[in-house]
Amino acid sequence: MSAGANDFPHLRRTNAVPSPSERNVLRGLISDIDDEISNVDLSILELQQKLDGVRTQRAGLQELRKTCAGIVSPLRHLPLEIFGQIFVHASEDDPSFGRRASHVCQLWRQASLTTSELW
């Protein structure tokens, strides 16, 4: 862009009517600015798409981390008897807890079914 709005200070500070040549220069400037805005909009769109992809990748990594953390959870090392006693105490407030706990996972099912106080 060879000309800019700063090239016409007398038009910016007053309500003077631009000359035909100034109008032509300003129209060309407006067209150049519109083209540049379109280029910037395209860059924004490309960056947004890349950002969306990176966010999707991050969400997948967070889910994988959550899965891995669950696998190494110390709860997996508790004996069935401890789970059974937890279930017995939970059943004091909710008698159906033992039955419902038996539907969570194999470990809880085994703990629930081998804890006679629940049945």
C-alpha positions as semicolon CSV with decimal commas, in nm:
position;residue;x (nm);y (nm);z (nm)
1;M;0,000;0,000;0,000
2;S;0,160;0,316;-0,114
3;A;-0,098;0,556;0,024
4;G;-0,256;0,556;0,364
5;A;-0,519;0,751;0,550
6;N;-0,232;0,948;0,704
7;D;-0,153;1,080;0,355
8;F;-0,470;1,290;0,374
9;P;-0,456;1,475;0,705
10;H;-0,662;1,763;0,568
11;L;-0,946;1,514;0,497
12;R;-0,922;1,344;0,834
13;R;-0,941;1,663;1,038
14;T;-1,214;1,835;0,838
15;N;-1,528;1,763;0,643
16;A;-1,359;1,872;0,320
17;V;-1,465;1,691;0,006
18;P;-1,184;1,482;-0,145
19;S;-1,074;1,566;-0,496
20;P;-1,142;1,310;-0,770
21;S;-0,781;1,192;-0,760
22;E;-0,791;1,164;-0,379
23;R;-1,116;0,967;-0,405
24;N;-0,952;0,726;-0,650
25;V;-0,651;0,682;-0,423
26;L;-0,876;0,628;-0,119
27;R;-1,095;0,376;-0,307
28;G;-0,782;0,185;-0,404
29;L;-0,667;0,200;-0,043
30;I;-1,005;0,071;0,075
31;S;-0,984;-0,215;-0,174
32;D;-0,631;-0,302;-0,057
33;I;-0,744;-0,291;0,305
34;D;-1,041;-0,519;0,225
35;D;-0,802;-0,766;0,060
36;E;-0,572;-0,755;0,361
37;I;-0,867;-0,808;0,597
38;S;-0,968;-1,112;0,391
39;N;-0,613;-1,248;0,420
40;V;-0,613;-1,193;0,795
41;D;-0,955;-1,362;0,823
42;L;-0,819;-1,660;0,630
43;S;-0,518;-1,678;0,862
44;I;-0,749;-1,667;1,163
45;L;-0,958;-1,952;1,017
46;E;-0,649;-2,164;0,952
47;L;-0,519;-2,102;1,303
48;Q;-0,861;-2,180;1,452
49;Q;-0,871;-2,511;1,265
50;K;-0,523;-2,595;1,386
51;L;-0,619;-2,496;1,742
52;D;-0,928;-2,718;1,722
53;G;-0,707;-3,009;1,615
54;V;-0,461;-2,948;1,897
55;R;-0,747;-2,926;2,149
56;T;-0,883;-3,258;2,021
57;Q;-0,538;-3,410;2,056
58;R;-0,512;-3,273;2,411
59;A;-0,851;-3,416;2,506
60;G;-0,744;-3,756;2,377
61;L;-0,423;-3,740;2,578
62;Q;-0,614;-3,639;2,890
63;E;-0,849;-3,935;2,844
64;L;-0,553;-4,171;2,796
65;R;-0,388;-4,031;3,108
66;K;-0,708;-4,081;3,306
67;T;-0,727;-4,442;3,189
68;C;-0,363;-4,509;3,276
69;A;-0,399;-4,343;3,617
70;G;-0,700;-4,563;3,690
71;I;-0,504;-4,873;3,599
72;V;-0,225;-4,793;3,848
73;S;-0,468;-4,676;4,119
74;P;-0,386;-4,800;4,469
75;L;-0,750;-4,911;4,499
76;R;-0,669;-5,201;4,269
77;H;-0,439;-5,339;4,538
78;L;-0,695;-5,348;4,819
79;P;-0,799;-5,695;4,928
80;L;-1,158;-5,803;4,852
81;E;-1,229;-5,813;5,225
82;I;-1,165;-5,438;5,255
83;F;-1,407;-5,366;4,971
84;G;-1,656;-5,599;5,137
85;Q;-1,636;-5,411;5,465
86;I;-1,675;-5,078;5,285
87;F;-1,985;-5,216;5,114
88;V;-2,125;-5,341;5,448
89;H;-2,089;-4,993;5,599
90;A;-2,241;-4,830;5,289
91;S;-2,532;-5,076;5,311
92;E;-2,620;-4,947;5,657
93;D;-2,754;-4,630;5,491
94;D;-2,867;-4,797;5,169
95;P;-2,964;-5,166;5,193
96;S;-2,949;-5,208;4,814
97;F;-2,590;-5,084;4,794
98;G;-2,436;-5,433;4,787
99;R;-2,651;-5,537;4,493
100;R;-2,582;-5,215;4,305
101;A;-2,207;-5,231;4,381
102;S;-2,197;-5,579;4,229
103;H;-2,280;-5,421;3,890
104;V;-1,989;-5,174;3,884
105;C;-1,701;-5,402;3,783
106;Q;-1,578;-5,759;3,825
107;L;-1,373;-5,676;4,133
108;W;-1,667;-5,511;4,310
109;R;-1,895;-5,795;4,205
110;Q;-1,660;-6,051;4,352
111;A;-1,622;-5,845;4,671
112;S;-1,998;-5,802;4,701
113;L;-2,081;-6,167;4,636
114;T;-1,817;-6,297;4,881
115;T;-1,931;-6,069;5,165
116;S;-2,202;-6,266;5,341
117;E;-2,315;-5,967;5,552
118;L;-2,457;-5,810;5,236
119;W;-2,688;-6,103;5,163
